[in-house]
CSV table of N, CA and C in Angstrom, one decimal:
chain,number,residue,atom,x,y,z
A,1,UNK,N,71.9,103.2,124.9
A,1,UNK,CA,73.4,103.1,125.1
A,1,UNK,C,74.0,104.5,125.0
A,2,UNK,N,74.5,104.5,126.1
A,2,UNK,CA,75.7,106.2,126.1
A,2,UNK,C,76.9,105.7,125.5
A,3,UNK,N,77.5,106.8,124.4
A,3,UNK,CA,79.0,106.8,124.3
A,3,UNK,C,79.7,107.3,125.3
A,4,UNK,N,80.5,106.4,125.9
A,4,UNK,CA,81.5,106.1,126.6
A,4,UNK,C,82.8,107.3,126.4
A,5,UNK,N,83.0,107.6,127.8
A,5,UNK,CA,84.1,109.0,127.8
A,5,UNK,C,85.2,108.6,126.9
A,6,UNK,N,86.2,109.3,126.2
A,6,UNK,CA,87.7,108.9,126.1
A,6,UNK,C,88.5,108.1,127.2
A,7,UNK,N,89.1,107.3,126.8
A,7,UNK,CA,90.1,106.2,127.8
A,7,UNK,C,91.1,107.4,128.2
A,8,UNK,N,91.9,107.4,129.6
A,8,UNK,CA,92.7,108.4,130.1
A,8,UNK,C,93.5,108.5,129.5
A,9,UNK,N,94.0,107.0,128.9
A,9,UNK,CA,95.5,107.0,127.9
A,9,UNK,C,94.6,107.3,126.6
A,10,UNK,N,95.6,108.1,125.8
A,10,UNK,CA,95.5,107.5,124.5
A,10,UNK,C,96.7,108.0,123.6
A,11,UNK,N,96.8,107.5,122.0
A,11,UNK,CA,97.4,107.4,121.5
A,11,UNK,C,97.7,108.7,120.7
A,12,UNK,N,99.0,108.7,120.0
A,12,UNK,CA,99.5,110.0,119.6
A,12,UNK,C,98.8,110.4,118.8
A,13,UNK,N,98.2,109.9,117.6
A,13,UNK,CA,96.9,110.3,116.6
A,13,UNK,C,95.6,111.1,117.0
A,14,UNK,N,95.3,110.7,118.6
A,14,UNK,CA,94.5,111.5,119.1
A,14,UNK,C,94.8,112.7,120.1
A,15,UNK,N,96.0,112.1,120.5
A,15,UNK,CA,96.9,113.4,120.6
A,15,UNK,C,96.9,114.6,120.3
A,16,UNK,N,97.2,114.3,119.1
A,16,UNK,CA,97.3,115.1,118.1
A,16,UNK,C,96.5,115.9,117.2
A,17,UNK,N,95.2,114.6,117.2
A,17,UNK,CA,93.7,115.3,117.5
A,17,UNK,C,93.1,116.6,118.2
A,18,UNK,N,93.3,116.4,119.2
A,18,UNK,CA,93.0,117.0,120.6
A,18,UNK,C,93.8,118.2,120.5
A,19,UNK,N,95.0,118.2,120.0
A,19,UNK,CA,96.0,119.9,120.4
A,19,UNK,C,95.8,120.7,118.8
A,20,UNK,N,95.6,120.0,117.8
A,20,UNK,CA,96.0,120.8,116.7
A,20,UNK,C,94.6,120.5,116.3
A,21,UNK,N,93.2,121.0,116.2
A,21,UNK,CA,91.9,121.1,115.8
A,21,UNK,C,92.2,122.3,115.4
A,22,UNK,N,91.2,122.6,114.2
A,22,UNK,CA,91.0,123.2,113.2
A,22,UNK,C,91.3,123.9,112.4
A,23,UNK,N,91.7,124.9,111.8
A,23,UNK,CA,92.8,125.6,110.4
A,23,UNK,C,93.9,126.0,111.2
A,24,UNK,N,94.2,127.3,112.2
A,24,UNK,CA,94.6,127.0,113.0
A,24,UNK,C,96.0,126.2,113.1
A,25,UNK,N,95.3,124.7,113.5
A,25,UNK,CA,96.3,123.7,113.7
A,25,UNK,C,96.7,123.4,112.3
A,26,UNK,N,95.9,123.1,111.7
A,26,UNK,CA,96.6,122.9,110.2
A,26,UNK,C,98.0,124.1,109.7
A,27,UNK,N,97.6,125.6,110.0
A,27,UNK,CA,98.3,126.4,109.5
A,27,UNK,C,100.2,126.2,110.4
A,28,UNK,N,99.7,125.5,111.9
A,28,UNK,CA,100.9,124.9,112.3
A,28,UNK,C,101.5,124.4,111.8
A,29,UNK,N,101.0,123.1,111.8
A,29,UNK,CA,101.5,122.5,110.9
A,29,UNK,C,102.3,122.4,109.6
A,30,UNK,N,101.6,123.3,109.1
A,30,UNK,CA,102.2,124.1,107.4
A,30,UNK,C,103.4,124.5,107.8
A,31,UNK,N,103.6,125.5,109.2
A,31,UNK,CA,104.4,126.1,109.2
A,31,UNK,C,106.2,125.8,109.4
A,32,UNK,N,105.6,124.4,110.1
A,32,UNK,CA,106.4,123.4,110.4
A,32,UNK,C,107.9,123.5,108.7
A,33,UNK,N,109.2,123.3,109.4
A,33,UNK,CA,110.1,122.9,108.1
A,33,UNK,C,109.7,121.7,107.6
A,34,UNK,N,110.0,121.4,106.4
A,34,UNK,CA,109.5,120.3,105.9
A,34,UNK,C,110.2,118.9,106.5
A,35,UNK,N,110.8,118.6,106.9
A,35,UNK,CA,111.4,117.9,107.3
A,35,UNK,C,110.7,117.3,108.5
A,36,UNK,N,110.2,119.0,109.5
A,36,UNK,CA,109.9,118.4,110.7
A,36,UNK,C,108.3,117.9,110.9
A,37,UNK,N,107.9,118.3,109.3
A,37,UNK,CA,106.6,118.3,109.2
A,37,UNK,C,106.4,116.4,109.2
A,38,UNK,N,107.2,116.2,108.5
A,38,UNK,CA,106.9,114.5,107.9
A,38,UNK,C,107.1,114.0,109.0
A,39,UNK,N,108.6,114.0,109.8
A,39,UNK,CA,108.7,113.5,111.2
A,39,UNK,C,107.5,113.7,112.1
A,40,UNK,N,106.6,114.9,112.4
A,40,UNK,CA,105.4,114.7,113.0
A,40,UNK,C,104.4,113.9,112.7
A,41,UNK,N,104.3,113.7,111.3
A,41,UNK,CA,103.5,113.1,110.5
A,41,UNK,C,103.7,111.8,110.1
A,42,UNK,N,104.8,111.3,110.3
A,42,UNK,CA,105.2,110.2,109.9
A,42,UNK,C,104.9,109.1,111.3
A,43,UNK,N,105.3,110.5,112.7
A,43,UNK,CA,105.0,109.8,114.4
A,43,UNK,C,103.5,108.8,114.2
A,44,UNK,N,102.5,110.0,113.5
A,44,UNK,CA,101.5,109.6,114.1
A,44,UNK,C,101.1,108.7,112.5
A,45,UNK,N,101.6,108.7,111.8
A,45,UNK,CA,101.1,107.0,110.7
A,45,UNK,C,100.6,108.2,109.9
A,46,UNK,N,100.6,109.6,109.3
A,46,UNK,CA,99.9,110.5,109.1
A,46,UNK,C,100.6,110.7,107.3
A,47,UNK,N,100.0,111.6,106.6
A,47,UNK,CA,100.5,112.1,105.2
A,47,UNK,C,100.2,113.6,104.9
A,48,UNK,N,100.8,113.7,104.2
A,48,UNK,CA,100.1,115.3,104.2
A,48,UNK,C,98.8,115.8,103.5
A,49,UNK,N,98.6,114.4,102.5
A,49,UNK,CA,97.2,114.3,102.1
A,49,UNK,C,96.3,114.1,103.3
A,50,UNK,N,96.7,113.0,104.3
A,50,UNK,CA,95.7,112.4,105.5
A,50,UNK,C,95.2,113.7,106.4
A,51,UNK,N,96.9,113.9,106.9
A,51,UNK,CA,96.3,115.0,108.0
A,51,UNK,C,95.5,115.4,107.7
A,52,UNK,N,95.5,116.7,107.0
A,52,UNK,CA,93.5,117.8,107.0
A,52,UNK,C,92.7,116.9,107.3
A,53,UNK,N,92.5,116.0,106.8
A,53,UNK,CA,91.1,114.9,107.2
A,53,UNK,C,91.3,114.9,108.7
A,54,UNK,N,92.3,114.3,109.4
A,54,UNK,CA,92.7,113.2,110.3
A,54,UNK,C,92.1,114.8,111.8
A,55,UNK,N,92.8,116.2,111.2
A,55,UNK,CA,92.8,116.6,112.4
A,55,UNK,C,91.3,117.2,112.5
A,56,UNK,N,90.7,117.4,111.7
A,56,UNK,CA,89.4,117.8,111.4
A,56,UNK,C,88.2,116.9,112.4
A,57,UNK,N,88.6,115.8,112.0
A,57,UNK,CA,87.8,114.3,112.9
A,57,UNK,C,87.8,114.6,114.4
A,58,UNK,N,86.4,115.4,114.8
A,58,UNK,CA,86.5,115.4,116.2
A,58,UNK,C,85.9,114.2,117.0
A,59,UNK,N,85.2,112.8,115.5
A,59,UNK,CA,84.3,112.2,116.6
A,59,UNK,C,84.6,111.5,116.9
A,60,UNK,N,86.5,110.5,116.5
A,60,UNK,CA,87.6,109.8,117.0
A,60,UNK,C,87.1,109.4,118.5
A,61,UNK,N,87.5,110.3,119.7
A,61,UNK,CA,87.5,110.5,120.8
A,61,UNK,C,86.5,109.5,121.3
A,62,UNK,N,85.3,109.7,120.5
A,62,UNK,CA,83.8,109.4,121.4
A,62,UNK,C,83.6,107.9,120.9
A,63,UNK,N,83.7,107.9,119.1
A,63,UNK,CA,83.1,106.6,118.8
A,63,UNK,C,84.3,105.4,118.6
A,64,UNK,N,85.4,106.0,118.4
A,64,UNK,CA,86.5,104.5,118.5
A,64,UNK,C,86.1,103.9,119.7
A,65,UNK,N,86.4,104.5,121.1
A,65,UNK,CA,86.2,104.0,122.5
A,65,UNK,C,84.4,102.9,122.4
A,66,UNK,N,83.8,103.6,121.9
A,66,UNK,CA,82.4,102.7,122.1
A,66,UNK,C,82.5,101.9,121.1
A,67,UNK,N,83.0,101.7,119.9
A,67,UNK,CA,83.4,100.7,118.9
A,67,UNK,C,83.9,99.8,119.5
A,68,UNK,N,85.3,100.6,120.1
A,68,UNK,CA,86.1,98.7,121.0
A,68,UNK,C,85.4,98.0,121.5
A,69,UNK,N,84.5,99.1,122.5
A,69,UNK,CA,83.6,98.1,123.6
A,69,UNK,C,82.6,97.0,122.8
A,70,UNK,N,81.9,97.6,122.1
A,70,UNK,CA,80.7,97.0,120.9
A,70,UNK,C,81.7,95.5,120.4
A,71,UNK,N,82.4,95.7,120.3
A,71,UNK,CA,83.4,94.5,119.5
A,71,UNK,C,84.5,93.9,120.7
A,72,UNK,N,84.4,93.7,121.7
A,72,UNK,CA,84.9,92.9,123.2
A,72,UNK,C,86.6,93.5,123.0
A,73,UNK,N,86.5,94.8,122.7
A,73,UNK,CA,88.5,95.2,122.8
A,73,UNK,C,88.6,95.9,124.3
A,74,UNK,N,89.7,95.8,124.9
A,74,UNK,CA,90.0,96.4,125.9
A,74,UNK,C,91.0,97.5,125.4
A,75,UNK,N,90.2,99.0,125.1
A,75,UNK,CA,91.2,99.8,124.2
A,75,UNK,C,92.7,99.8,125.3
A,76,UNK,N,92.5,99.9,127.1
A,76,UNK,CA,93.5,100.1,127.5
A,76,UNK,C,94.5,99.1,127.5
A,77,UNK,N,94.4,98.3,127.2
A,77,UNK,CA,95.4,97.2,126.7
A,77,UNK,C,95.6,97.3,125.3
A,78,UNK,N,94.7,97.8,124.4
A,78,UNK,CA,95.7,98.1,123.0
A,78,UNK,C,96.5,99.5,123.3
A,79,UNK,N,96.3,100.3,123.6
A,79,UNK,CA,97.0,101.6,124.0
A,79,UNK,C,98.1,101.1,124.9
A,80,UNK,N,98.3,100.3,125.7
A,80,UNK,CA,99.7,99.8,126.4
A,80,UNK,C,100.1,98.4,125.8
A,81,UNK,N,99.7,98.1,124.9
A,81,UNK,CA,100.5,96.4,124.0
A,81,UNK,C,100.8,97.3,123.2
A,82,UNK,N,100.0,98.3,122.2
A,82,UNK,CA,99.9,97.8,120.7
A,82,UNK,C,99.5,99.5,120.6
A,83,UNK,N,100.1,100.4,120.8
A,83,UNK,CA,100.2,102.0,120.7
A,83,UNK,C,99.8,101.8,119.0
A,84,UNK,N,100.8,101.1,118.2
A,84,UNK,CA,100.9,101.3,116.8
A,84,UNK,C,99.9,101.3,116.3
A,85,UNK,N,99.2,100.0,116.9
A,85,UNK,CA,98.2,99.4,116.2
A,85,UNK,C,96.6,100.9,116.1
A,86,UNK,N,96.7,101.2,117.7
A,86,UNK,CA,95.8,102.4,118.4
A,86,UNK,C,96.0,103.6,117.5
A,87,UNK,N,96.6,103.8,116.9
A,87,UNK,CA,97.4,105.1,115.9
A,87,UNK,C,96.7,104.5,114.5
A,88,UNK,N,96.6,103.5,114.6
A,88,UNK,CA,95.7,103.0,113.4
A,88,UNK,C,94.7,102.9,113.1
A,89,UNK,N,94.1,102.5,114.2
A,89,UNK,CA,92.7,102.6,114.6
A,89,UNK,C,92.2,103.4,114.9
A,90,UNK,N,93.1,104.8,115.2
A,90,UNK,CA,92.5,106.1,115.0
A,90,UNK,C,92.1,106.4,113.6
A,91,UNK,N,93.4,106.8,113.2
A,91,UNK,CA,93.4,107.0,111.5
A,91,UNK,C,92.2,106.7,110.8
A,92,UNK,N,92.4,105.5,110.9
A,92,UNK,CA,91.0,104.7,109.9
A,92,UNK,C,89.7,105.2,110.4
A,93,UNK,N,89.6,105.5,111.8
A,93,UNK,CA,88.4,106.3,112.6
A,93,UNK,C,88.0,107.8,111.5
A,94,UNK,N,89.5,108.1,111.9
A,94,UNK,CA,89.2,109.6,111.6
A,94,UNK,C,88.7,109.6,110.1
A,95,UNK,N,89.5,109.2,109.4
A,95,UNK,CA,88.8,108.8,107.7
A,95,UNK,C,87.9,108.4,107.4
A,96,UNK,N,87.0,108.0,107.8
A,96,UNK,CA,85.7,107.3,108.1
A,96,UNK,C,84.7,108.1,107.8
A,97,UNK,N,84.0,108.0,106.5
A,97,UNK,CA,82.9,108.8,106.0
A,97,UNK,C,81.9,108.9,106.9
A,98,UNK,N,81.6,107.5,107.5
A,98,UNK,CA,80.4,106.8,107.9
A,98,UNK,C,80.1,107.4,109.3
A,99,UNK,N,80.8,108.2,110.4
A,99,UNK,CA,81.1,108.9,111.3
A,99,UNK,C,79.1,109.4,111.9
A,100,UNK,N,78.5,110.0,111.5
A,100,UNK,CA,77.4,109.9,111.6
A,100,UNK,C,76.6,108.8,111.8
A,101,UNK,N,76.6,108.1,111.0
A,101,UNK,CA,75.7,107.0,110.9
A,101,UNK,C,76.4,106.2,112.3
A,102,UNK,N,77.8,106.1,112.2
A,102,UNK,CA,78.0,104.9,113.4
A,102,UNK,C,77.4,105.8,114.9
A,103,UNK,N,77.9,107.0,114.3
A,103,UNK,CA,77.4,107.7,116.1
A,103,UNK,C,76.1,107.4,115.9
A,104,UNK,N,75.1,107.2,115.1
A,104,UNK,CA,73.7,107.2,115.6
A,104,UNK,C,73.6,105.4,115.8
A,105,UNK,N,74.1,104.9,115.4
A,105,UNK,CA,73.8,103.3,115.5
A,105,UNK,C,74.3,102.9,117.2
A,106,UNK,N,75.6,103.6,117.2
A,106,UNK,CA,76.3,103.4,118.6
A,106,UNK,C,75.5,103.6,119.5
A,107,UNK,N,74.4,104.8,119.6
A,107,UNK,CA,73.7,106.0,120.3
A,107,UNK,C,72.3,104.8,120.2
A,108,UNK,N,72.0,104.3,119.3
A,108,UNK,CA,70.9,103.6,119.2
A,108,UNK,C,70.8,101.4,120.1
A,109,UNK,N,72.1,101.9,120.2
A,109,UNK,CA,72.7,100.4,120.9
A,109,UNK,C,72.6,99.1,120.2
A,110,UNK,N,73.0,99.3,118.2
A,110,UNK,CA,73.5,98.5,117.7
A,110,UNK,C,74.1,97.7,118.1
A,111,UNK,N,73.6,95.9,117.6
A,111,UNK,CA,74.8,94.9,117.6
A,111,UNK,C,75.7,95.4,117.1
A,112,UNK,N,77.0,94.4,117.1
A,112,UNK,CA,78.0,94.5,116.9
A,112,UNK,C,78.1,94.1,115.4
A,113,UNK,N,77.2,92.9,114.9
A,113,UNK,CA,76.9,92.6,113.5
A,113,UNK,C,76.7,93.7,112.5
A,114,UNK,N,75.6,94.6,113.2
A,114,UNK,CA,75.5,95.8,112.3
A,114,UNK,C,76.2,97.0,112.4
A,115,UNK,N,76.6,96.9,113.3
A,115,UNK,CA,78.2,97.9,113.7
A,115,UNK,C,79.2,97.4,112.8
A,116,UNK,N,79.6,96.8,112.7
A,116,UNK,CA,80.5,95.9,111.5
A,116,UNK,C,80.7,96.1,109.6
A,117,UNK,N,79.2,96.4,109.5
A,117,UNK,CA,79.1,96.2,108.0
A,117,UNK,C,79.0,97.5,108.3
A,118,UNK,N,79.6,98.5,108.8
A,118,UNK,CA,79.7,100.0,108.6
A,118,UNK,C,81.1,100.2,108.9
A,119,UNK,N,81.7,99.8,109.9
A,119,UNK,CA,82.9,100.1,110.4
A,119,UNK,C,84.4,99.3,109.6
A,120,UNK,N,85.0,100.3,109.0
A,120,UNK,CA,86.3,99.9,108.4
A,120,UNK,C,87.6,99.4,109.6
A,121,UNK,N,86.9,99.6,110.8
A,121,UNK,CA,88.0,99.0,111.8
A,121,UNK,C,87.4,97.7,112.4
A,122,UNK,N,86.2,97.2,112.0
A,122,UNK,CA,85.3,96.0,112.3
A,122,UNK,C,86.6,94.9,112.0
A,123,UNK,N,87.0,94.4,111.2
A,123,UNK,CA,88.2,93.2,111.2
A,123,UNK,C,89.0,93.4,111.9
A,124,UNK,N,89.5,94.6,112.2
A,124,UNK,CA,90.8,94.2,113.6
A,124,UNK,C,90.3,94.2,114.6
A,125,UNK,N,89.3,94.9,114.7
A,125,UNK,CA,88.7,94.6,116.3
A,125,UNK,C,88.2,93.6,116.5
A,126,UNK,N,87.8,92.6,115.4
A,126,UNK,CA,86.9,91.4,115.7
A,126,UNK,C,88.4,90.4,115.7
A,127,UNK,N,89.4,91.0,115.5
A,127,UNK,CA,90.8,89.9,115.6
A,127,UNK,C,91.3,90.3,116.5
A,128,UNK,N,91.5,91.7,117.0
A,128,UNK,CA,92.0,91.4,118.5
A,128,UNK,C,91.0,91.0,120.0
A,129,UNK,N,89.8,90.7,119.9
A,129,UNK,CA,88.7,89.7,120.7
A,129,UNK,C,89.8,88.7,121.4
């Protein structure tokens, strides 16, 4: 099984991913007024504890998309119903210790069963089916 490109749409958490990667982006960020910092952060469901993690997570992009598929989601229908929810399911992506292990199970063409007892986004995605 190949992991599957990025969907053309996506959501502001990966967005956000994608423009502000690594210190760099972080030090943007910093530089940001406080104010405008939380309002960025607040857009994408984000904290100032989360970010550093969130923008760091480059494997978002690759394995959310093959996760939806593995578990019957049509990400481009959650990215045009349910943006919110997509910003969430980044998040939880990006925080995701287990990031290796799913890219090798995904790569290895795990069930969805055992994709599951790894994945912290395994219950929404088996609720939006």
């Amino acid at each position: 099984m190949t992991i599957p490109a990025p969907a053309p749409h996506e959501g502001l958490c990966a967005k956000l991913l994608r423009s502000w990667r690594g210190a760099r982006s972080l030090d943007a960020l910093q530089a940001l007024a406080p104010h405008d910092r939380d309002r960025v952060l607040a857009d994408a469901g984000l904290t100032d504890l989360t970010a550093p993690a969130v923008l760091r997570a480059g494997h978002v992009g690759a394995l959310l998309p093959a996760a939806m598929a593995l578990h019957g989601v049509d990400g481009a229908a959650v990215e045009q119903d349910r943006p919110d929810l997509l910003n969430d399911l980044q998040r939880v992506c990006a925080l995701c210790r287990g990031a290796r292990t799913c890219r090798q199970l995904l790569a290895e063409g795990c069930t969805q069963p055992e994709h599951a007892r790894l994945c912290p986004n395994a219950d929404t995605l088996d609720a939006l089916r």
